[in-house]
PDB file of C-alpha atoms in Angstrom:
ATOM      1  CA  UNK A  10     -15.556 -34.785  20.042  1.00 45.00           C
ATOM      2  CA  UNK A  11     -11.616 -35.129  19.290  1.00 61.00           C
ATOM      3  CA  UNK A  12      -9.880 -32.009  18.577  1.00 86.00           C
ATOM      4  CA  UNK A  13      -8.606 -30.775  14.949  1.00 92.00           C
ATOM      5  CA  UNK A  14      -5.879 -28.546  16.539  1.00 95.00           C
ATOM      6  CA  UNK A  15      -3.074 -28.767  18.824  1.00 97.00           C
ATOM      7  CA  UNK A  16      -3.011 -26.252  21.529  1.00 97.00           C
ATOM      8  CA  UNK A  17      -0.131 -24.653  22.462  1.00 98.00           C
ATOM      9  CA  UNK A  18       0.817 -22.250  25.347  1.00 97.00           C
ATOM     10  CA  UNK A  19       3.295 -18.981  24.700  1.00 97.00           C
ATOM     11  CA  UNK A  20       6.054 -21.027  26.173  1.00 96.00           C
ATOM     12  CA  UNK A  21       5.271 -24.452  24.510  1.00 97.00           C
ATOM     13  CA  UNK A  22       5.418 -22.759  21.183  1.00 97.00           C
ATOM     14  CA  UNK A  23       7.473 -20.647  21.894  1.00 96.00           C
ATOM     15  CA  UNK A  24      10.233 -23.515  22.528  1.00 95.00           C
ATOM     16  CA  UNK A  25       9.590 -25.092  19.024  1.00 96.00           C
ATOM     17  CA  UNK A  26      11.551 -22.093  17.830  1.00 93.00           C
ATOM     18  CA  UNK A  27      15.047 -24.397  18.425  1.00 89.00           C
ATOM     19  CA  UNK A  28      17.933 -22.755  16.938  1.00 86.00           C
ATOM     20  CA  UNK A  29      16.239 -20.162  14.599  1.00 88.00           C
ATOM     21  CA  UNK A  30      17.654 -16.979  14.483  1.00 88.00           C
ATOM     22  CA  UNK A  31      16.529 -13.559  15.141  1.00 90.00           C
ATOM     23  CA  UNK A  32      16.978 -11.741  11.832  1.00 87.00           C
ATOM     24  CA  UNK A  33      15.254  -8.450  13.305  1.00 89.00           C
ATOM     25  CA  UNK A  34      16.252  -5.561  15.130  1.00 90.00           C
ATOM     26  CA  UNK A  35      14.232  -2.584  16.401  1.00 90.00           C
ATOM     27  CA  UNK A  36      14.390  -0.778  14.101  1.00 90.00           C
ATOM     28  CA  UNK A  37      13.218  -3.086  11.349  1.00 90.00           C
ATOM     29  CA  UNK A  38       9.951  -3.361  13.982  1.00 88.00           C
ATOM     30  CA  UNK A  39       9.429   0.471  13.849  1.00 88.00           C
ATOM     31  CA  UNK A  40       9.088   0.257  10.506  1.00 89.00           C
ATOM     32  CA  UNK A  41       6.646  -2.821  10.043  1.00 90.00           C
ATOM     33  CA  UNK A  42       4.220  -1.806  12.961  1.00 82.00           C
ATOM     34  CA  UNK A  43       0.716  -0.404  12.234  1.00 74.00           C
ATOM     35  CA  UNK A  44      -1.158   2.287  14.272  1.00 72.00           C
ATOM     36  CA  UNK A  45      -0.890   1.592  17.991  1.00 72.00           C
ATOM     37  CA  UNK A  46       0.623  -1.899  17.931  1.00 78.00           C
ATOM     38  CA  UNK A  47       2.472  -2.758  20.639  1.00 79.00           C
ATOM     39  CA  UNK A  48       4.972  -5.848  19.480  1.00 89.00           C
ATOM     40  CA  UNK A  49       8.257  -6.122  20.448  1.00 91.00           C
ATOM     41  CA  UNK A  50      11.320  -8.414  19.913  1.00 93.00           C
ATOM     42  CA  UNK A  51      10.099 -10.333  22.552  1.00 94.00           C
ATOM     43  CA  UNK A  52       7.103 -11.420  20.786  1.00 95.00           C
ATOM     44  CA  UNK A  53       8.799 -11.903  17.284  1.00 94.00           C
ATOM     45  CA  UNK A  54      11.000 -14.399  19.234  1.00 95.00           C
ATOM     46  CA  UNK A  55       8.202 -16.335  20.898  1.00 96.00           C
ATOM     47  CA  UNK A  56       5.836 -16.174  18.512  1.00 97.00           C
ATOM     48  CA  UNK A  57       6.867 -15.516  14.730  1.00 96.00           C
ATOM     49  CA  UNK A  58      10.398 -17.507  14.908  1.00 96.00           C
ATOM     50  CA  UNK A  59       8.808 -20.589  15.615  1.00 97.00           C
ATOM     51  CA  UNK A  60       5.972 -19.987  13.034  1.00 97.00           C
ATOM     52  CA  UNK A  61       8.283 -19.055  10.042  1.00 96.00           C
ATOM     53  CA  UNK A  62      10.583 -22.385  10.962  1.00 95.00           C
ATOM     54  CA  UNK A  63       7.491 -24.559  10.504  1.00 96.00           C
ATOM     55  CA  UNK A  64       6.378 -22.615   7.509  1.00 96.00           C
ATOM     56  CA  UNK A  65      10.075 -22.804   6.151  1.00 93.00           C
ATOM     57  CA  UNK A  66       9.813 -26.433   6.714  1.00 94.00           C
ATOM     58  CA  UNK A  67       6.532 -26.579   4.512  1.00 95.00           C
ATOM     59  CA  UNK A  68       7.350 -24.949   2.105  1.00 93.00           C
ATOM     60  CA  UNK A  69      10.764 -26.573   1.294  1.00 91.00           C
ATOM     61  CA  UNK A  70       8.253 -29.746   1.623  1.00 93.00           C
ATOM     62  CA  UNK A  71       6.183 -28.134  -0.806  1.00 92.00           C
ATOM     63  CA  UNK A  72       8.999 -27.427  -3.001  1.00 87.00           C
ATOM     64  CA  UNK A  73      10.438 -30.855  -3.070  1.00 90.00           C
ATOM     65  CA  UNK A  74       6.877 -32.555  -3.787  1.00 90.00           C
ATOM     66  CA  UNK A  75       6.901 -29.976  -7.147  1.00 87.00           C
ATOM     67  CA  UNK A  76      10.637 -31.203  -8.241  1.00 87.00           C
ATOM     68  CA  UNK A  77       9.634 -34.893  -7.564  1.00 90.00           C
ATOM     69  CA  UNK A  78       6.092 -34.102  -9.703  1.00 86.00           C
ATOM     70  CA  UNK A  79       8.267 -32.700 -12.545  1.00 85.00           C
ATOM     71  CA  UNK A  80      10.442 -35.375 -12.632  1.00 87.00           C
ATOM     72  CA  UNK A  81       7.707 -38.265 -12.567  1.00 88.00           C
ATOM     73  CA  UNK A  82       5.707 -36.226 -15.694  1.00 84.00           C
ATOM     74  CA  UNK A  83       8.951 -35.514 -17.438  1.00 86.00           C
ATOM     75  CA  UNK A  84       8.768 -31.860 -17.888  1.00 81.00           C
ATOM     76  CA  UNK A  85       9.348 -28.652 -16.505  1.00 76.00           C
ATOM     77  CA  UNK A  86       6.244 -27.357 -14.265  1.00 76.00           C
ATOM     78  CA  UNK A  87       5.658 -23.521 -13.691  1.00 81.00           C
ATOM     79  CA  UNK A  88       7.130 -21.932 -10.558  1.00 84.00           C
ATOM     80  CA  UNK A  89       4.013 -22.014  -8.321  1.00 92.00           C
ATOM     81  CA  UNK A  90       4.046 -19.572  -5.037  1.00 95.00           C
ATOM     82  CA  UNK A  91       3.303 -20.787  -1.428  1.00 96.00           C
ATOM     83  CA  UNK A  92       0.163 -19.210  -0.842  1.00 97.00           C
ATOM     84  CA  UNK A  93      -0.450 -18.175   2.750  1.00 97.00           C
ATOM     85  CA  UNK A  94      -3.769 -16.487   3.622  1.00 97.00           C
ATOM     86  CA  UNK A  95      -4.217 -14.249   6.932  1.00 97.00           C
ATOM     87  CA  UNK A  96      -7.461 -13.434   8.190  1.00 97.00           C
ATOM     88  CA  UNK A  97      -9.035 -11.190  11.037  1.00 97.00           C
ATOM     89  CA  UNK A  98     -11.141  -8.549  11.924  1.00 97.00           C
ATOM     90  CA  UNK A  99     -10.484  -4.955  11.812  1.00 96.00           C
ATOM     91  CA  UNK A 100      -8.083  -3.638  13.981  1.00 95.00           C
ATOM     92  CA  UNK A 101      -6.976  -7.367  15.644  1.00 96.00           C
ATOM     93  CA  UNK A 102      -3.327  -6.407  13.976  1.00 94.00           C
ATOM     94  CA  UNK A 103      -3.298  -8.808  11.104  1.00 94.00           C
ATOM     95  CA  UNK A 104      -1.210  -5.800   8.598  1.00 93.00           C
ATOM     96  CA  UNK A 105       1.304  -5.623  10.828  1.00 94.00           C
ATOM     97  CA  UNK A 106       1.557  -9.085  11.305  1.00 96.00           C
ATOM     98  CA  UNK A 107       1.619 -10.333   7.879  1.00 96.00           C
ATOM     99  CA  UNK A 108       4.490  -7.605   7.532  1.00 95.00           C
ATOM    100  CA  UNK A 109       6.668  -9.344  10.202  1.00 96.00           C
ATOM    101  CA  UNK A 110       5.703 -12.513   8.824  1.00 97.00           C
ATOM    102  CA  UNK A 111       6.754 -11.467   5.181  1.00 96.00           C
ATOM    103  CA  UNK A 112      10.152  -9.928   6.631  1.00 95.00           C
ATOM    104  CA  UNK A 113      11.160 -12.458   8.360  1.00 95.00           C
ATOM    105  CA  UNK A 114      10.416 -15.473   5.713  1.00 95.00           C
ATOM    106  CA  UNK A 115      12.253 -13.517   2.918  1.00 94.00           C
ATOM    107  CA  UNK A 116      15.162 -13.742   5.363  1.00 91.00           C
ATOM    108  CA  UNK A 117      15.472 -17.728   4.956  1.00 86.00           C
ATOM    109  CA  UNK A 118      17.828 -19.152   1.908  1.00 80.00           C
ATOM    110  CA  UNK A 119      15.541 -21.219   0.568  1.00 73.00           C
ATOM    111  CA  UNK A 120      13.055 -18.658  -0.526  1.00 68.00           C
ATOM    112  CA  UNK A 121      14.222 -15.084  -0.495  1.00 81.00           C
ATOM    113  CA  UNK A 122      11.053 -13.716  -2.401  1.00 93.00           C
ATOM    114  CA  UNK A 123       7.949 -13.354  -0.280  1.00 96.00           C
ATOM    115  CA  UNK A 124       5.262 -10.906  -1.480  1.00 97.00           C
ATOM    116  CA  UNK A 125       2.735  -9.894   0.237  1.00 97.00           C
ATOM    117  CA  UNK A 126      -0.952  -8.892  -1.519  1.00 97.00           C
ATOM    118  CA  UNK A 127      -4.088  -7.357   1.081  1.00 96.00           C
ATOM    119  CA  UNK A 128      -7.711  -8.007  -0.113  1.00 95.00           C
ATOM    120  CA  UNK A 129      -8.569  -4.287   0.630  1.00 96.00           C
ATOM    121  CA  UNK A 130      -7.708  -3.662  -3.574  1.00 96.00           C
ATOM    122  CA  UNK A 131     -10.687  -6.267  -4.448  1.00 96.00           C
ATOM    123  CA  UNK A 132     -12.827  -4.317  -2.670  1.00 97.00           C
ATOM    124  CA  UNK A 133     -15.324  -2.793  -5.691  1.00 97.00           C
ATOM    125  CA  UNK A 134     -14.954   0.468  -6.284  1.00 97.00           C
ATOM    126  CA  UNK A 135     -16.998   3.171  -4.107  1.00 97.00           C
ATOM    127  CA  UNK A 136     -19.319   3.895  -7.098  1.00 97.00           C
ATOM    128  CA  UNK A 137     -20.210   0.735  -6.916  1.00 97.00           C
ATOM    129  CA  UNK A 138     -20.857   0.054  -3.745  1.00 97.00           C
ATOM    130  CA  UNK A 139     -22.706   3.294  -4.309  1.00 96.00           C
ATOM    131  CA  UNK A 140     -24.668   1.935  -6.684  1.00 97.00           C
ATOM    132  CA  UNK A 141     -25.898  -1.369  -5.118  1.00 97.00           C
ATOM    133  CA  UNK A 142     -26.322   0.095  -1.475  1.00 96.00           C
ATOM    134  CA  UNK A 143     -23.414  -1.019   0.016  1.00 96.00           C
ATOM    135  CA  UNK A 144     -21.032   1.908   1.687  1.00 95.00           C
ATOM    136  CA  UNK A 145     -22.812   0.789   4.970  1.00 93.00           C
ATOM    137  CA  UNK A 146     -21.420  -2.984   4.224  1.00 95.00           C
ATOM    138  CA  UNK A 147     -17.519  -2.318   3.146  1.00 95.00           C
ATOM    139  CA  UNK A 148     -15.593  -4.898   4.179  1.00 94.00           C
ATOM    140  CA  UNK A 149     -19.094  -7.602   4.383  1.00 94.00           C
ATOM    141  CA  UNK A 150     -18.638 -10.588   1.607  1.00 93.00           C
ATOM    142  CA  UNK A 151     -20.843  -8.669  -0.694  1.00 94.00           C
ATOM    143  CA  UNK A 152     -18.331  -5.578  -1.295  1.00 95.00           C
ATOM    144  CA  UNK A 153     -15.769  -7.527  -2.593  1.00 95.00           C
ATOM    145  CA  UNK A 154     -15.115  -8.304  -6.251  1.00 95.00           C
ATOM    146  CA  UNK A 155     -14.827 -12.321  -5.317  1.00 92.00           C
ATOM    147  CA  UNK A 156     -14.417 -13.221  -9.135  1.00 92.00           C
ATOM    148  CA  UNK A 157     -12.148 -11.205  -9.289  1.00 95.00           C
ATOM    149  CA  UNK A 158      -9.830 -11.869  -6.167  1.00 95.00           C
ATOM    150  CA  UNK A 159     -10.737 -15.730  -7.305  1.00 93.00           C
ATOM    151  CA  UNK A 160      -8.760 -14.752 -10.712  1.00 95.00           C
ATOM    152  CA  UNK A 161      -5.687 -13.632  -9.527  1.00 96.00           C
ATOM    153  CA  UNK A 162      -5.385 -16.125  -6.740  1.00 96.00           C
ATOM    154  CA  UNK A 163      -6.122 -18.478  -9.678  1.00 95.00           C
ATOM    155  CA  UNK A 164      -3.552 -17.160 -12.074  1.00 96.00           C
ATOM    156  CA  UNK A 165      -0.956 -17.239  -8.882  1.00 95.00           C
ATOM    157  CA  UNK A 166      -1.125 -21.044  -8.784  1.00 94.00           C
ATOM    158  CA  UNK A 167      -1.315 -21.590 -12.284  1.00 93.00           C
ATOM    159  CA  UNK A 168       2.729 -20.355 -12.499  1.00 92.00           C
ATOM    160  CA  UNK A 169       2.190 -17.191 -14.869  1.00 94.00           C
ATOM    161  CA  UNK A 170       4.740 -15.083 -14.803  1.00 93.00           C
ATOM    162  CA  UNK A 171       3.173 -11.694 -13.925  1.00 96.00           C
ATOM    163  CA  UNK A 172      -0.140 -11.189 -12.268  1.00 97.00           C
ATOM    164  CA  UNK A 173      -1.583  -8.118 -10.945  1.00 97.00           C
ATOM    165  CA  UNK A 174      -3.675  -6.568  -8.525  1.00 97.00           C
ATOM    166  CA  UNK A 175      -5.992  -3.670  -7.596  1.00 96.00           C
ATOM    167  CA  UNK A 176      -4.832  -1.268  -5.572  1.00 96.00           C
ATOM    168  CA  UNK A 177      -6.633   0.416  -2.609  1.00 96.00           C
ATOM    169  CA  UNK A 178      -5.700   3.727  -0.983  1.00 94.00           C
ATOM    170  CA  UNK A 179      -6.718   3.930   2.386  1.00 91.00           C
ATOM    171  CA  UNK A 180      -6.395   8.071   2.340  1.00 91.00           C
ATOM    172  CA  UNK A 181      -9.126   8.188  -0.135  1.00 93.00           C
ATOM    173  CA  UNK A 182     -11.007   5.292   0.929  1.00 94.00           C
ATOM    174  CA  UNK A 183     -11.250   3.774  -2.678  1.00 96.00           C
ATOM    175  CA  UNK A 184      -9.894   1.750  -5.217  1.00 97.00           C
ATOM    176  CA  UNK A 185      -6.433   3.590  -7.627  1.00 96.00           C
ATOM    177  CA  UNK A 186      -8.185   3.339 -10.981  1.00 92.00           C
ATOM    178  CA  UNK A 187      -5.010   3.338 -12.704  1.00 89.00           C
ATOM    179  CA  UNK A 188      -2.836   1.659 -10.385  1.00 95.00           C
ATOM    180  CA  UNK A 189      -1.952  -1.867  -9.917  1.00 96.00           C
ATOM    181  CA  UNK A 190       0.513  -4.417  -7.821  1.00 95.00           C
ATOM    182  CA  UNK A 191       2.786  -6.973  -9.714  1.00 97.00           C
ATOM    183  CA  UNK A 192       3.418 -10.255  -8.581  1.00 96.00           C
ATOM    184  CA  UNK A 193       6.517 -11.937 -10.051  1.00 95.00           C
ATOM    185  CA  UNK A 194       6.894 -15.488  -9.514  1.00 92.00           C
ATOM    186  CA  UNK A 195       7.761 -15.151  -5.976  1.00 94.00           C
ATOM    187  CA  UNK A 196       8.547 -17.941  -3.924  1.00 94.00           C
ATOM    188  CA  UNK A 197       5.608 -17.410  -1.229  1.00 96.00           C
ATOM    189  CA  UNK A 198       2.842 -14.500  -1.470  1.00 97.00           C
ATOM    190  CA  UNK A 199       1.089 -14.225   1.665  1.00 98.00           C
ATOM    191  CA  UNK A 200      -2.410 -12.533   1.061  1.00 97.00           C
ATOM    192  CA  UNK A 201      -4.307 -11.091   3.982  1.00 97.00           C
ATOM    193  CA  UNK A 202      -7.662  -9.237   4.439  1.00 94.00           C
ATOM    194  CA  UNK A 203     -10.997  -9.752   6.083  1.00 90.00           C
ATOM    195  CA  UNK A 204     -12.824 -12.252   4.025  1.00 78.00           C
ATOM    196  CA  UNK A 205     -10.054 -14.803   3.465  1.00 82.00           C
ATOM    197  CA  UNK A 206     -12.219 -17.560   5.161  1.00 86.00           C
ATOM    198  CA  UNK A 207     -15.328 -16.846   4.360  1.00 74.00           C
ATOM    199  CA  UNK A 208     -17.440 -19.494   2.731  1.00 58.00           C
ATOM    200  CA  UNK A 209     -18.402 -17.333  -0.219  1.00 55.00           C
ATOM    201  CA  UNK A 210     -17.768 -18.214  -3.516  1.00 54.00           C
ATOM    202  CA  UNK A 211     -18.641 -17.890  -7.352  1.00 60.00           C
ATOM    203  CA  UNK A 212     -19.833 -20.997  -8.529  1.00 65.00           C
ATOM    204  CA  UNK A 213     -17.618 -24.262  -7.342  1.00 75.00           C
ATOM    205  CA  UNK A 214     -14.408 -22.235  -6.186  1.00 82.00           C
ATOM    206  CA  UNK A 215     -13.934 -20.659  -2.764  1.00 85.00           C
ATOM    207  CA  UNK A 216     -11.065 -18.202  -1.760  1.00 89.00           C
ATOM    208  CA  UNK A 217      -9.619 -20.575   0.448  1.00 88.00           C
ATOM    209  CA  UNK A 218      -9.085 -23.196  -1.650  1.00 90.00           C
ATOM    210  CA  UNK A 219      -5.776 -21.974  -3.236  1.00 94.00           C
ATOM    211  CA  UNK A 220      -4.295 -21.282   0.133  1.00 96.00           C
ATOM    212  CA  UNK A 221      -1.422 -23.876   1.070  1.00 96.00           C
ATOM    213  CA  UNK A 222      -1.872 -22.520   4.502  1.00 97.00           C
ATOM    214  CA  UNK A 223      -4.141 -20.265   6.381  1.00 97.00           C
ATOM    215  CA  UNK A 224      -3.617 -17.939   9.708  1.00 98.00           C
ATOM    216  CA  UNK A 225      -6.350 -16.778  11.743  1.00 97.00           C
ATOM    217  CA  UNK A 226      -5.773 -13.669  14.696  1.00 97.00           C
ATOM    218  CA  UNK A 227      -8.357 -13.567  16.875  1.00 98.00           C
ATOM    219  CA  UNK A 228      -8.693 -11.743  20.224  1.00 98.00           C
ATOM    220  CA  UNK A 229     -12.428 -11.020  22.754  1.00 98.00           C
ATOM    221  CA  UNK A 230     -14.595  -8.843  20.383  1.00 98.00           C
ATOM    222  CA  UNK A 231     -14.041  -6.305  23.832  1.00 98.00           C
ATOM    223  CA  UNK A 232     -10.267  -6.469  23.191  1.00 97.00           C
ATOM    224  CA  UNK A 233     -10.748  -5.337  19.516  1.00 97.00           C
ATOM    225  CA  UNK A 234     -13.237  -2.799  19.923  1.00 98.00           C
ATOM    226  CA  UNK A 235     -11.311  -0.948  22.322  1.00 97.00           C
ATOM    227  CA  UNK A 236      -8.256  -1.255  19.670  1.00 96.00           C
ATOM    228  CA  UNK A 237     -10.222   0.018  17.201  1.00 96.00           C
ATOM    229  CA  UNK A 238     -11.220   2.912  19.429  1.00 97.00           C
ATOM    230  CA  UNK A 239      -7.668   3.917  20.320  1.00 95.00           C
ATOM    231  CA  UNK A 240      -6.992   3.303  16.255  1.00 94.00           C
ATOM    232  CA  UNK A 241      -9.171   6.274  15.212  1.00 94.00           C
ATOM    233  CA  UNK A 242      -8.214   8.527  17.657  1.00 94.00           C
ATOM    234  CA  UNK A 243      -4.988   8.177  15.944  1.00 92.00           C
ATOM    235  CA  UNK A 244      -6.187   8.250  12.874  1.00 92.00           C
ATOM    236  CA  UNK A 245      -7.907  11.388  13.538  1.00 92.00           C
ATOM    237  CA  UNK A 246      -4.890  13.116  14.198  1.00 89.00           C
ATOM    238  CA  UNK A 247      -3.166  11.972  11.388  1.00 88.00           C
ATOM    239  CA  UNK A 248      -4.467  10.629   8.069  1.00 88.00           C
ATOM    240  CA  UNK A 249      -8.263  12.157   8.562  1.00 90.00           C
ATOM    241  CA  UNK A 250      -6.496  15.270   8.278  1.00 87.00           C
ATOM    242  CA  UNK A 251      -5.484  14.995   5.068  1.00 89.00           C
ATOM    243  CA  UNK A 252      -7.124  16.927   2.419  1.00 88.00           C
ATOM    244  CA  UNK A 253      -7.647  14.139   0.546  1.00 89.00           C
ATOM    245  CA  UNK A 254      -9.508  12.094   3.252  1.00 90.00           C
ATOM    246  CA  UNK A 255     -12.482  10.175   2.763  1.00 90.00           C
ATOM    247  CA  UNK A 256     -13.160  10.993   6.645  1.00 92.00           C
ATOM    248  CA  UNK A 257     -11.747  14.595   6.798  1.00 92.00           C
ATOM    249  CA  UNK A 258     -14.913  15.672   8.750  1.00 91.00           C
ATOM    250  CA  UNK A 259     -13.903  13.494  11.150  1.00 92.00           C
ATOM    251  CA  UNK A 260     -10.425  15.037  11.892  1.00 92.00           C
ATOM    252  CA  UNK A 261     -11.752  18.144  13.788  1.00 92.00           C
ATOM    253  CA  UNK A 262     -14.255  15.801  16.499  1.00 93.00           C
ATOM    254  CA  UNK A 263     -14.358  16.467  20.117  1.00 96.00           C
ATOM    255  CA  UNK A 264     -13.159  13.309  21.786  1.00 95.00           C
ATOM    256  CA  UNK A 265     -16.145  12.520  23.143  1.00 97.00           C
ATOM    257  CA  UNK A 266     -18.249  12.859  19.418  1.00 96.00           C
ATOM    258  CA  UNK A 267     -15.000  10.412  18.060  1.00 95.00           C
ATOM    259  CA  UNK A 268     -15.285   7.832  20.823  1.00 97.00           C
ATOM    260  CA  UNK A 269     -19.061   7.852  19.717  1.00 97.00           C
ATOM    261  CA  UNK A 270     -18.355   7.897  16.341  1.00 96.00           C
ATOM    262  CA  UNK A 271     -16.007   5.512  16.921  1.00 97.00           C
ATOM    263  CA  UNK A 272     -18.426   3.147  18.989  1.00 98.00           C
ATOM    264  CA  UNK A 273     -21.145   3.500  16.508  1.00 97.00           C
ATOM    265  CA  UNK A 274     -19.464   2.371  13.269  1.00 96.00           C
ATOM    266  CA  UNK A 275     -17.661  -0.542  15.647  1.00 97.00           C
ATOM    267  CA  UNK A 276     -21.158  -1.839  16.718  1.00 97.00           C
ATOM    268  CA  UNK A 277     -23.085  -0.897  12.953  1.00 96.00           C
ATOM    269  CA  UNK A 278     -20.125  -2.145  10.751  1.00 96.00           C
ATOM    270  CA  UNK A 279     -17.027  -3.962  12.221  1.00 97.00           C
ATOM    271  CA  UNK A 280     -18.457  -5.416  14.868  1.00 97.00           C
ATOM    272  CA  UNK A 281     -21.283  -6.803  13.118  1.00 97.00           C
ATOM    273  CA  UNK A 282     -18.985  -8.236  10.618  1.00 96.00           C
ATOM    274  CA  UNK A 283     -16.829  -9.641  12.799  1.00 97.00           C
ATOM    275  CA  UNK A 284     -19.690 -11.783  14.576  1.00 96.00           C
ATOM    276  CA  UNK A 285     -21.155 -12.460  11.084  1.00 94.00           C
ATOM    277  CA  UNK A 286     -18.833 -13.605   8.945  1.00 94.00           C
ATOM    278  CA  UNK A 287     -15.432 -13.364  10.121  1.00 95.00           C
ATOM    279  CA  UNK A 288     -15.342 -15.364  13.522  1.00 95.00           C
ATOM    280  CA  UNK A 289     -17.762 -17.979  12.655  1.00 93.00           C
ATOM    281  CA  UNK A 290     -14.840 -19.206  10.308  1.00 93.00           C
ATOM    282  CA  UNK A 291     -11.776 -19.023  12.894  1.00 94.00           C
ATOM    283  CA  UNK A 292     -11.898 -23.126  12.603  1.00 92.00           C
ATOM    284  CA  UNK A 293     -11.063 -23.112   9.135  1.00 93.00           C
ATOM    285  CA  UNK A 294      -7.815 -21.701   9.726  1.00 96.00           C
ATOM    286  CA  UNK A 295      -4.685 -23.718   9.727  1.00 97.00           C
ATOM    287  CA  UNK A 296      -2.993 -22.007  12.599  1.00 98.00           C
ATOM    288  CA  UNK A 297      -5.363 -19.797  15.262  1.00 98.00           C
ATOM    289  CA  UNK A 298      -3.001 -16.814  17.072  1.00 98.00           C
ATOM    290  CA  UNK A 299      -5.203 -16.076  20.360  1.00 98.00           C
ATOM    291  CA  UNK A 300      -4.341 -11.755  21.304  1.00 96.00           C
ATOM    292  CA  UNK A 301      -5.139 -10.839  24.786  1.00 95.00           C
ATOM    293  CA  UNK A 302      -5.819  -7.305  25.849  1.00 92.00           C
ATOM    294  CA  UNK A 303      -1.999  -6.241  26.223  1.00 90.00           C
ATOM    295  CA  UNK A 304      -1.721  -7.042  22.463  1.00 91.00           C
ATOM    296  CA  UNK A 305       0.238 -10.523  23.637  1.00 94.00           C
ATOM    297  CA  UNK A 306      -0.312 -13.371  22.101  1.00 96.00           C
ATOM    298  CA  UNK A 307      -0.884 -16.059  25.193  1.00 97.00           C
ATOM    299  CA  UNK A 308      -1.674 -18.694  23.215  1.00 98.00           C
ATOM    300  CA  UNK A 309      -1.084 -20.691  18.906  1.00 98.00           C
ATOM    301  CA  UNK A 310      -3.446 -23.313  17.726  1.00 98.00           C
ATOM    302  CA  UNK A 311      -1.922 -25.542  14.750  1.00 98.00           C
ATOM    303  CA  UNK A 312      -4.312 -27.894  12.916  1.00 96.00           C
ATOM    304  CA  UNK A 313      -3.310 -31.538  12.493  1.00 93.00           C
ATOM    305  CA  UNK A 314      -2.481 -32.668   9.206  1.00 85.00           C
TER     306      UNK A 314
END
């Protein structure tokens, strides 16, 4: 059967970069890296440059196609963002990617406001998942408020002005009941979570279907489990300590009881989401990023138009 996607290997792609500049520096990396990620300039110049050239190409595409629309109809159309979706599993490093991603678009002239939006605050609220049974299932299709997720990305590409979003604090492990993020006619919002290719929707409408483009980062389930590991040893000595913690009786564990802990929710939760829901749509993506164990990404599938 003939192949959707064109394969590339680090070097291939990493060629298709041409003449695109490296906008970073180090320290701009130390302050978009998550817990225990391990990218460098190295990668941003193999990897991202060429990436945000193509999508800088598409989207001035994009662009044009609305100007040429607004002339044919005679009228002025409503800005309407570039709406990039990321998707992943837990712990595969899609956060800090979408941060270098936003960074370094917002750096090109021809669209200087990128925003970037995570699923995590259309997650319902704990009482709810409460409620229904479904603490044990955060993060599964079920625990997220698709209608309204399917709203705002609606309202996004329908040019209004402001539209807002929920909120999640990942101290407390819950929705900000009285806090919200703006969107302001950017020029590209790239929104990234778990469930951004899932074929779950309400009614007619799917998530995906307002994305312009969609990423996927993928890596051996092994590879991520022993990410996630390393992640909550370090979260253990940091944010579980918190008062405020949803997993505060987690910060004083033995480090044997947290790699068990650590195993079991993997296996019960993540895991089981992962091979569930979240893989199983990899093929939907537009572009596939393939991690291998060193955090490196060896290999960049783009699909053909």
């Amino acid at each position: 059967m003939a192949d959707r996607f064109l394969t590339f290997r680090r070097d291939e792609w990493s060629r298709l970069r041409a003449a695109t500049p490296l906008t970073l520096r180090e320290d701009d990396l130390d302050r978009l890296r998550g817990i225990n990620d391990r990218i460098d300039l190295d990668e941003v110049s193999a990897i991202y440059l060429p990436l945000s050239r193509l999508l800088n190409l598409y989207v001035s595409a994009v662009q044009k196609l609305q100007r040429v629309s607004s002339t044919f109809l005679g009228s002025v159309a409503p800005k309407v963002p570039y709406v990039i979706g990321v998707a992943g599993s837990v712990a595969v490093g899609k956060s800090t990617f979408s941060r270098i991603l936003q960074e370094l678009l917002a750096r090109w002239p021809d669209h200087p406001k990128v925003d970037l939006v995570t699923t995590d605050g259309f997650l319902f609220p704990n009482a709810v998942l409460d409620e229904r049974g479904l603490m044990d299932r955060k993060g599964f299709p079920e625990s997220y408020d698709t209608r309204a997720l399917l709203m705002f990305l609606r309202q996004l590409k329908s040019g209004e002005r402001e539209v807002t979003a929920p909120v999640y604090d990942h101290v407390t492990y819950d929705i900000l009941p009285d806090e919200v993020v703006t969107v302001r006619q950017p020029d590209i919002v790239i929104v990234e979570g778990l469930n951004m290719l899932q074929v779950h929707s309400t009614g007619d409408e799917f998530v995906s279907d307002y994305f312009d483009f969609s990423i996927y980062v993928d890596a051996d389930e092994a590879d991520i489990e022993e990410w996630y590991v390393a992640r909550f040893f370090k979260l253990r000595e940091t944010s579980f300590s918190h008062p405020n913690s949803f997993f505060r009786h987690y910060a004083g564990l033995s480090d044997d009881e947290a790699e068990a802990t650590a195993r079991y929710i993997w296996s019960s939760i993540n895991g089981r989401n992962l091979r569930e829901n979240i893989a199983p749509t990899r093929d939907r993506a537009s572009f596939v990023l393939r991690k291998e164990r060193a955090h490196r990404i060896s290999s960049v599938k783009l699909r053909k138009i």
